Coordinates of C-alpha atoms and ligand atoms in Angstrom, one line a residue:
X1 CA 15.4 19.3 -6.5
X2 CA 15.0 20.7 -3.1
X3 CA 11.2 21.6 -3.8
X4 CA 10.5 17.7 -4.5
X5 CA 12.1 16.2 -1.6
X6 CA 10.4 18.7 0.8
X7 CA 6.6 17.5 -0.1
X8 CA 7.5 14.1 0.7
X9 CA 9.6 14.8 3.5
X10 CA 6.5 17.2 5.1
X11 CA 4.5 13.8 4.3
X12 CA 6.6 11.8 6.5
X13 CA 7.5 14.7 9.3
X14 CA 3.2 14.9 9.7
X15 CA 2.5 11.0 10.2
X16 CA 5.3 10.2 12.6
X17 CA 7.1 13.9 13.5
X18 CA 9.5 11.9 15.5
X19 CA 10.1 8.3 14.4
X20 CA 10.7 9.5 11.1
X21 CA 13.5 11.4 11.7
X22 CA 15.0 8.5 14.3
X23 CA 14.2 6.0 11.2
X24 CA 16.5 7.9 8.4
X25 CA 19.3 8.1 11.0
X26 CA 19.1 4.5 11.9
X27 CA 19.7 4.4 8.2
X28 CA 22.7 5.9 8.6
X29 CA 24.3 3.6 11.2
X30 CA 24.5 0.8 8.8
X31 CA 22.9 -1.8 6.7
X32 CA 21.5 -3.8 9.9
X33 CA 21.5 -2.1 13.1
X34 CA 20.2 -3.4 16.9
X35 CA 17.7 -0.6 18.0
X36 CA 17.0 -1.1 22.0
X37 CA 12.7 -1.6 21.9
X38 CA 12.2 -1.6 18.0
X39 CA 14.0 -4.5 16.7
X40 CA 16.7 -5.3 14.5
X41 CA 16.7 -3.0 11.6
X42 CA 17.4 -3.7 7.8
X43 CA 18.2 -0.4 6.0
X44 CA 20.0 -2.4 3.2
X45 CA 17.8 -3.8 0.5
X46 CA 19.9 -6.9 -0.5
X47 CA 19.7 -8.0 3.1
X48 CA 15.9 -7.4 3.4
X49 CA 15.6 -9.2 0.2
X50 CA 17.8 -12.5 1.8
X51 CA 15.0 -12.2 5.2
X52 CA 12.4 -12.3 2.8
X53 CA 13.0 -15.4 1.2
X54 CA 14.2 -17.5 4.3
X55 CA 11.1 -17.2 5.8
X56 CA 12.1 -20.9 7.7
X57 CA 14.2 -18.2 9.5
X58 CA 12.5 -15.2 9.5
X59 CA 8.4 -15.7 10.1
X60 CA 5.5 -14.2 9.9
X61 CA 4.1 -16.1 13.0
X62 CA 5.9 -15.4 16.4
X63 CA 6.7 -13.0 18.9
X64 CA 6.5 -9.6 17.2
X65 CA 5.3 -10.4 13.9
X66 CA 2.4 -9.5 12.2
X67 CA 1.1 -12.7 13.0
X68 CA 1.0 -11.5 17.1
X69 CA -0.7 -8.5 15.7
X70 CA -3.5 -9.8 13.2
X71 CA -4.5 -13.2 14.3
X72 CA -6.7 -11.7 16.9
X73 CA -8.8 -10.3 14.6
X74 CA -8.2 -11.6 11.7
X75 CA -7.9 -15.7 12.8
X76 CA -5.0 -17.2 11.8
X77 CA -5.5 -18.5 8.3
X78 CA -5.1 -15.0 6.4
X79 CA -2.0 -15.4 4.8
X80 CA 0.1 -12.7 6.1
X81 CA 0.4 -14.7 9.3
X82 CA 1.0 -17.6 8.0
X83 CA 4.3 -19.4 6.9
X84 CA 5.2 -22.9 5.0
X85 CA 3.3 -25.3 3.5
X86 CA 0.0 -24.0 4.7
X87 CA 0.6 -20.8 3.8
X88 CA 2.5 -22.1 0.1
X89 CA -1.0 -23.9 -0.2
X90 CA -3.4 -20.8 0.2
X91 CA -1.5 -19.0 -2.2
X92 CA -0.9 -21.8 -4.7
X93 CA -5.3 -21.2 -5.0
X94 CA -5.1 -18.1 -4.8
X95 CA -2.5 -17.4 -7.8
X96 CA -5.0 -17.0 -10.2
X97 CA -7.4 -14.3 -8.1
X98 CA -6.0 -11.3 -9.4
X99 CA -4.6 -11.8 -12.8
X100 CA -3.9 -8.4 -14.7
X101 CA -6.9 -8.9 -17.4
X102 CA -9.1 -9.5 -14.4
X103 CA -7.8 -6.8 -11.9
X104 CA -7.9 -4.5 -15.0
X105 CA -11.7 -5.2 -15.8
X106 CA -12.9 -5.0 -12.7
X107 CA -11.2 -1.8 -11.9
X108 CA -12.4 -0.5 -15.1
X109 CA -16.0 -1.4 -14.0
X110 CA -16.3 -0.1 -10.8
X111 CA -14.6 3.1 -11.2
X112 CA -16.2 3.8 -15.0
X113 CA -18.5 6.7 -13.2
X114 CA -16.2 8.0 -10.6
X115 CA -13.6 8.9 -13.1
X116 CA -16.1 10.3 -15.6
X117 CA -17.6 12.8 -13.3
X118 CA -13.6 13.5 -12.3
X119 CA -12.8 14.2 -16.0
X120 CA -15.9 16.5 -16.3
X121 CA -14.6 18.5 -13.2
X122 CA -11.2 19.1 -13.8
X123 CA -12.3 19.3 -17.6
X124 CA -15.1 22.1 -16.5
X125 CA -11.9 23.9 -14.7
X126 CA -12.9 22.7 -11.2
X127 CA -10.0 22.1 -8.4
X128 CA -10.7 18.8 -7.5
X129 CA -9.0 17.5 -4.3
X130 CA -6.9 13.7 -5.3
X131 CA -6.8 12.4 -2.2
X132 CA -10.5 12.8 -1.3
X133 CA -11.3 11.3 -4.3
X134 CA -8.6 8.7 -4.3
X135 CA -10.6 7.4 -0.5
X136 CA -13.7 7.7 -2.4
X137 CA -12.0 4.9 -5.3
X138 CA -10.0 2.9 -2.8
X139 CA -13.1 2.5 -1.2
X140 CA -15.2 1.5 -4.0
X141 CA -12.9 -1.3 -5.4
X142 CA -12.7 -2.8 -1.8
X143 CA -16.7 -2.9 -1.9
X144 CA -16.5 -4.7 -4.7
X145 CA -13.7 -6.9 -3.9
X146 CA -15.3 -8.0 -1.0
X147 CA -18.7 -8.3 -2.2
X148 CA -20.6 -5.1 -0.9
X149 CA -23.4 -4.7 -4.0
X150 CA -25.4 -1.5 -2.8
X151 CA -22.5 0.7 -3.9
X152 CA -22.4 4.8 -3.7
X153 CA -20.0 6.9 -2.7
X154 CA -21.2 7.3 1.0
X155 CA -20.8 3.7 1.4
X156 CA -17.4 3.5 -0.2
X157 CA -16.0 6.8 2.4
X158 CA -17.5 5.0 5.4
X159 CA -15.7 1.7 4.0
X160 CA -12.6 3.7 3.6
X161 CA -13.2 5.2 7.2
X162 CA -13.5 1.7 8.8
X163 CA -9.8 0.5 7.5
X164 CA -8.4 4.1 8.8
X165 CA -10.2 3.3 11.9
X166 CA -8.5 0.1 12.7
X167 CA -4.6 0.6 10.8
X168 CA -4.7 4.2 13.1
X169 CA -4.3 1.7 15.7
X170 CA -1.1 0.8 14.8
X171 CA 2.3 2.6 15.1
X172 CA 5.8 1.5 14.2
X173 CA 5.9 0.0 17.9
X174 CA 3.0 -1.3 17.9
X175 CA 3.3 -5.2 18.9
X176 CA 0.1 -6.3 19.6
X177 CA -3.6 -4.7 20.1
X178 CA -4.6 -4.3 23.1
X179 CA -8.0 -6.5 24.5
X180 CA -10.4 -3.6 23.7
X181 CA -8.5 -2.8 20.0
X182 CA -9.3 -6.1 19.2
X183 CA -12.8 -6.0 19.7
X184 CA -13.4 -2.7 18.4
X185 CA -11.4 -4.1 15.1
X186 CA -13.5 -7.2 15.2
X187 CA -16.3 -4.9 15.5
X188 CA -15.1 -3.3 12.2
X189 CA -14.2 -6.8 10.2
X190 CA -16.9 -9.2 11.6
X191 CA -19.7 -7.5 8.9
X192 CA -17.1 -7.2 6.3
X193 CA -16.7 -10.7 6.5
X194 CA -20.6 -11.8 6.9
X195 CA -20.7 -9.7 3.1
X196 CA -17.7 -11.3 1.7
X197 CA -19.2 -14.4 3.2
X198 CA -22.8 -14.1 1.3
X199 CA -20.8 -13.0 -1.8
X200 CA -18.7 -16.7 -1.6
X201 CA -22.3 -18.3 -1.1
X202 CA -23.8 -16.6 -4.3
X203 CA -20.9 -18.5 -6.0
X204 CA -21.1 -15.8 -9.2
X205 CA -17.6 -16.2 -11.1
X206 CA -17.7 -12.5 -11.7
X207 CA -16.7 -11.3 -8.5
X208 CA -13.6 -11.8 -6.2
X209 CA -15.3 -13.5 -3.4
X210 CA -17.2 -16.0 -6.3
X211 CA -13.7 -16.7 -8.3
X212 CA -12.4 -17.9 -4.8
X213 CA -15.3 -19.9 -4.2
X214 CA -14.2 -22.0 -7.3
X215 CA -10.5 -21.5 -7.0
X216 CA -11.5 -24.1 -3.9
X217 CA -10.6 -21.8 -1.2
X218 CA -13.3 -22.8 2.1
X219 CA -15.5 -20.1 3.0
X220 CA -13.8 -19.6 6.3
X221 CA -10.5 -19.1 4.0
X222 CA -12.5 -16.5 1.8
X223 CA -13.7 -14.6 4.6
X224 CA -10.3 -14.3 6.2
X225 CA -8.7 -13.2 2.6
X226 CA -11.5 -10.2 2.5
X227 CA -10.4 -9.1 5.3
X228 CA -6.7 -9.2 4.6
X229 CA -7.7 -7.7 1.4
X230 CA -9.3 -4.7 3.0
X231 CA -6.6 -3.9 5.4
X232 CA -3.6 -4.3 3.0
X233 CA -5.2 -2.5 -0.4
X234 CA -7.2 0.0 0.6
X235 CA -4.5 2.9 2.0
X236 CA -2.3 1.8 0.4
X237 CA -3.6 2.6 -3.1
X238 CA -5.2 5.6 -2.0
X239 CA -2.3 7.2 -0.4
X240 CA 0.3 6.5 -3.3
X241 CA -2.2 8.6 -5.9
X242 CA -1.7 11.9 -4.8
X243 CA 1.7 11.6 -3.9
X244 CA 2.6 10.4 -7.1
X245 CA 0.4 13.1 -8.5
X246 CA 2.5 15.9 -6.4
X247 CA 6.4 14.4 -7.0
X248 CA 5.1 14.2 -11.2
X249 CA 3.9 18.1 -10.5
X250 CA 7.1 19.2 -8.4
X251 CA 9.7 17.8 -10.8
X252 CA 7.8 19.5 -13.6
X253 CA 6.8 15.5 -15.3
X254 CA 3.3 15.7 -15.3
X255 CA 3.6 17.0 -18.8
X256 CA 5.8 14.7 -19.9
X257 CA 3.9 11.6 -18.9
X258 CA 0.4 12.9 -19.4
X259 CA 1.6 13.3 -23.7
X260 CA 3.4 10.0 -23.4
X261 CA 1.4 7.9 -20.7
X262 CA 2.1 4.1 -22.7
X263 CA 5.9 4.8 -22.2
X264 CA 6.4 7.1 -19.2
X265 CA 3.5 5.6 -16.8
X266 CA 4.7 3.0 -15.6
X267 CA 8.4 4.1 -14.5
X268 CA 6.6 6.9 -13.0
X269 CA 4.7 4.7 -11.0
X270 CA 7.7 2.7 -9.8
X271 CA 10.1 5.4 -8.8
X272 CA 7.0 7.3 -6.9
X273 CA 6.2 3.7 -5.4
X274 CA 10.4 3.6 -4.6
X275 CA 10.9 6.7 -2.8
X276 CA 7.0 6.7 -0.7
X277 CA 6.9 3.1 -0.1
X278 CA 3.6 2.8 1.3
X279 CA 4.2 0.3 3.4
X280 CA 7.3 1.8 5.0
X281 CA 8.0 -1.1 7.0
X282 CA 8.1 -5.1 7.0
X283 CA 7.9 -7.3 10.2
X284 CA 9.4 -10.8 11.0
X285 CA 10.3 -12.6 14.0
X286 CA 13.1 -14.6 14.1
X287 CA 12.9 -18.7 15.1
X288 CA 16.7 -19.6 14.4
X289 CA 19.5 -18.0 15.3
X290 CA 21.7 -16.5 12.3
X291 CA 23.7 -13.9 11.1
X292 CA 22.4 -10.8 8.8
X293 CA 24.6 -8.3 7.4
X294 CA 26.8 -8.9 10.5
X295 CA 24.3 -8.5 13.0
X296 CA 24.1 -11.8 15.0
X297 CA 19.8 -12.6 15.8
X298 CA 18.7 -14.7 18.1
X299 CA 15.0 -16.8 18.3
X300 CA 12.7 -14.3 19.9
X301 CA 14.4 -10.9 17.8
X302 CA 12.0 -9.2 16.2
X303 CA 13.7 -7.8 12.5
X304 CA 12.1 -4.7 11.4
X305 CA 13.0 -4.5 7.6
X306 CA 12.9 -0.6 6.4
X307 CA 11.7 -0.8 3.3
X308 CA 11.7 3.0 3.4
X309 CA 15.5 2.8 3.7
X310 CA 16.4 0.4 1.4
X311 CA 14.3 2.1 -1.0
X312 CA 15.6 5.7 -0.4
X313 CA 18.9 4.7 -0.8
X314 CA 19.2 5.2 -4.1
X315 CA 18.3 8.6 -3.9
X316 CA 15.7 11.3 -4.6
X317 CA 13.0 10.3 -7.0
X318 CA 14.4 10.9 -10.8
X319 CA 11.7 9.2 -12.8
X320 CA 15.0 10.0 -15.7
X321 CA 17.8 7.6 -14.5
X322 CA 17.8 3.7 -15.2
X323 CA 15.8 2.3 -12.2
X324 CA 17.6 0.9 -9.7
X325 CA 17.3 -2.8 -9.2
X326 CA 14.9 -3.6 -6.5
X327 CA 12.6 -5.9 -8.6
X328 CA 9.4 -3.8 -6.8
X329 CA 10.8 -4.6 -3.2
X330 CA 8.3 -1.6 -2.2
X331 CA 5.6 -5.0 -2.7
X332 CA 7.4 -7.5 -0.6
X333 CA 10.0 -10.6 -2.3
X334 CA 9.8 -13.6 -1.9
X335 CA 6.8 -15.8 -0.6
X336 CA 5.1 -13.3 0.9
X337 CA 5.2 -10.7 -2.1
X338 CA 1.8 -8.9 -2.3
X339 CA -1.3 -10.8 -3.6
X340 CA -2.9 -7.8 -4.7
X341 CA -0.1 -5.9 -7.0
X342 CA -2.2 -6.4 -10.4
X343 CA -5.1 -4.9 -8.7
X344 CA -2.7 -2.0 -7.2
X345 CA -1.2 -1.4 -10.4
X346 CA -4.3 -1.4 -12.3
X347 CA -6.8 0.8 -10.3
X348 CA -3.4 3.9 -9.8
X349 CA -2.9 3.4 -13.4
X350 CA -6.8 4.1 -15.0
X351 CA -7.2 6.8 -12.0
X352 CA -3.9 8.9 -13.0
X353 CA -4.7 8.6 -16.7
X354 CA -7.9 10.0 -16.3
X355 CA -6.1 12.5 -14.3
X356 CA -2.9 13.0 -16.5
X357 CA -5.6 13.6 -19.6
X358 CA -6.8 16.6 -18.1
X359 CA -3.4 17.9 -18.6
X360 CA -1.9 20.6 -18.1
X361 CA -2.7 20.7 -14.3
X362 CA -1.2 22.2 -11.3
X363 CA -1.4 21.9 -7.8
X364 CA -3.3 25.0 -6.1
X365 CA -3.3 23.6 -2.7
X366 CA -2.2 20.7 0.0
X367 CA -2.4 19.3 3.3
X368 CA -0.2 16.6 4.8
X369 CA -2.4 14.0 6.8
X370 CA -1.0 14.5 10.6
X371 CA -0.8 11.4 13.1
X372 CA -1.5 8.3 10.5
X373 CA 0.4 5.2 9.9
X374 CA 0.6 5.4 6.3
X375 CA 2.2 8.9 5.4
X376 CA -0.2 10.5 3.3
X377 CA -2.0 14.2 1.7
X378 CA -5.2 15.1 3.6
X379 CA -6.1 16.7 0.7
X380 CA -4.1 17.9 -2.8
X381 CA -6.4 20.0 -5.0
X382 CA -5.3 20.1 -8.6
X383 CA -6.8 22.3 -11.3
X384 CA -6.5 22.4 -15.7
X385 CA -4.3 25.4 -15.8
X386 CA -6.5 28.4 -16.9
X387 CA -6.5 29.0 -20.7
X388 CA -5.3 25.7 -21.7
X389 CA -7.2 24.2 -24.6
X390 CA -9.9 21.4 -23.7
X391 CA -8.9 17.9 -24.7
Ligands
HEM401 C1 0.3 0.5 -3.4 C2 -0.3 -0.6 -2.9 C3 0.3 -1.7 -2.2 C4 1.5 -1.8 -1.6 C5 2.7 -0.9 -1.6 C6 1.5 -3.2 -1.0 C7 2.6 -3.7 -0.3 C8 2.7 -5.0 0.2 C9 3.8 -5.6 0.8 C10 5.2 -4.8 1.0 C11 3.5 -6.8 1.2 C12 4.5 -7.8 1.8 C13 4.5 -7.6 3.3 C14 5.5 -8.6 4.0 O1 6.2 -9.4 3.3 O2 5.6 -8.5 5.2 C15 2.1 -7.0 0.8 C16 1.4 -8.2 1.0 C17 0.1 -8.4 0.8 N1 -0.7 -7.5 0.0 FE1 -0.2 -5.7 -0.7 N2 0.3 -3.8 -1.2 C18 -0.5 -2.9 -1.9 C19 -1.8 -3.2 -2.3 C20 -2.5 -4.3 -2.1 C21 -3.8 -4.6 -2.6 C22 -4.6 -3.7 -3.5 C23 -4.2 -5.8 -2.1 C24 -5.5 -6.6 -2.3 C25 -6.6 -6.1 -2.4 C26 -3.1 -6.3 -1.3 C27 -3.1 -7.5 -0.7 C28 -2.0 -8.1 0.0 C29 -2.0 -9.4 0.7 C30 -3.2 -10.3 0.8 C31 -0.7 -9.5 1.2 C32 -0.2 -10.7 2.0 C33 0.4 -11.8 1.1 C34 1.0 -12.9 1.9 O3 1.3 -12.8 3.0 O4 1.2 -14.0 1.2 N3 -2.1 -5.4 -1.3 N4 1.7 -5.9 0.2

């Protein structure tokens, strides 16, 4: 038990050494607490669910939201700065973008040859290092989300190095990006979205940018949603792999779920999901005055939701126990609730079975990423335990 939680915790400790430990004793003060130059803080997950779906109230698109933070580069059509009816509109079109067959397919496709040279490795008794690899994917299915054709795995690491380059950025306090941020970000997104822009011109139905093309989103509106796309999915996905991977190995589960992946999977996925929460925070700002969880806001407050905190409160991960019910709270509620979970869930689910079939595996060596925004392994290397008998 103690093994498990001290992994993760390391995790956390190496990405933000001290507002990790001042954000797990915030939780401690109560469900909503006023923190002097952070915010107003939701450690309580009912609460953060009840800001999530006032968003009349609680906004994506004023002083210390995301919205402050984004538009600059981003413009300010992208959905996660926008609120009501525009925003209800850009995601009415876009509800049928990422259905499960399609984010299945197309995860399927473009990882077919990364996870078959994987399998021969780990298969041929090679340590192979998940998170590496896990940039290498993450990278490739945001290629092919946005439209990028000439593929290969240098091009998916340097697309993988351009999102770290511009969420590094960004810490907990960050409010805005400064004037020279901005234009070394739109330096970063401007060709991403000339590519997803040529891909909405080509019009094929096939790809993401082509499906929005006839889901009658504008080009502007497609280029915009590529760029969203890339900074939301991409560490994200990448960073929940391995850590998954290392809570399955430290609680002695991967096992378990590599001889029953069609039952155990999935749970897996959500507990590791509930107790890492990759995005370990959610932003509003508030427009009307009200009261949350006895904590009085005013317009102007800016309400930090922990999603860490609300998650963590129901303990350690235990993959064993009914889950508790947070209804996936780790992706948002409410209007806002991520776009892309089909396309989460399916590229973590075909890259840990390829993984979990190489079973049994261990974990011969680690690396906490140090100074990042999204806690994360630098590296995990896993190898077939010796002597086991090949699949
Ligand atoms: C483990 C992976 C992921 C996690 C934990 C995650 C988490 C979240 C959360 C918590 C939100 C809501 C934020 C808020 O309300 O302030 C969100 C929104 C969003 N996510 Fe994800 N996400 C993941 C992967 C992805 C992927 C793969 C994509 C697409 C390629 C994506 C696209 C989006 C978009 C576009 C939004 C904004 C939706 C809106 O504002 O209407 N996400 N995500």
């Amino acid at each position: 038990m103690k093994r498990r939680a001290q992994w993760e915790r390391r995790v956390q400790l190496a990405a933000h050494p001290v507002a990790y430990p001042l954000l797990r004793a915030v939780a401690r003060c109560g469900p909503v607490v006023r923190v002097p130059g952070v915010g107003v803080v939701v450690n309580d997950a009912a609460t953060a669910r009840e800001i999530l779906l006032d968003g009349e109230t609680f906004r994506k698109d004023g002083p210390g939201s995301p919205g402050e933070l984004w538009t600059p580069v981003l413009g300010p059509s992208v959905l996660l700065n926008m609120e009501g009816p525009a925003h209800r509109e850009l995601r009415s079109k876009l509800t049928g973008l990422f259905t499960p067959g399609y984010a299945e397919r197309l995860c399927d496709d473009v990882l077919a040859g990364p996870l078959e040279r994987l399998a021969d490795r780990l298969r041929g008794g090679a340590a192979v290092d998940v998170a590496d690899e896990m940039r290498v994917m993450a990278g490739a299915v945001i290629c092919a989300v946005i439209g990028l054709e000439a593929g290969g795995e240098a091009a998916y690491r340097h697309m993988f190095a351009q999102g770290e380059k511009i969420v590094s950025m960004v810490s907990l306090r960050t409010r805005r990006l400064s004037t020279a941020q901005a234009a070394r970000a739109r330096k970063v997104l401007d060709p991403i979205g000339a590519i997803a822009a040529r891909a909405y011109a080509s019009g094929d139905e096939s790809t993401v940018m082509g499906r929005m093309r006839t889901l009658g989103l504008s080009e502007s509106e497609a280029r915009g949603a590529a760029g969203a796309f890339f900074l939301t999915g991409t560490e994200t996905v990448a960073t929940l792999v391995p850590r998954l991977i290392a809570l399955l190995h430290d609680t002695g589960r991967l096992g378990d779920v590599a001889a029953d992946p069609g039952r155990l999977l999935d749970p897996s996925i959500d507990e590791a999901m509930r107790v890492t929460t990759p995005t370990p925070v959610m932003l509003r700002s508030v427009h009307k005055r009200a009261r949350v969880g006895g904590v009085t806001v005013e317009p102007g407050d800016r309400v930090l939701i922990a999603t860490h905190n609300c998650c963590r409160s129901f303990g350690p991960f235990d993959p064993d126990r009914p889950p508790p019910d947070l209804r996936r709270l780790w992706f948002g509620a409410g209007p806002h609730f991520c776009l892309g979970y089909p396309l989460a869930m399916a590229e973590i689910r075909v890259v840990v079975r390829t993984l979990l079939a190489a079973a049994p595996l261990k974990i011969v060596r680690r690396r906490p990423a140090r100074g990042v925004l999204i806690p994360a392994y630098r590296s995990v290397e896993l190898r077939r335990v010796v002597g086991a008998k090949t699949p």
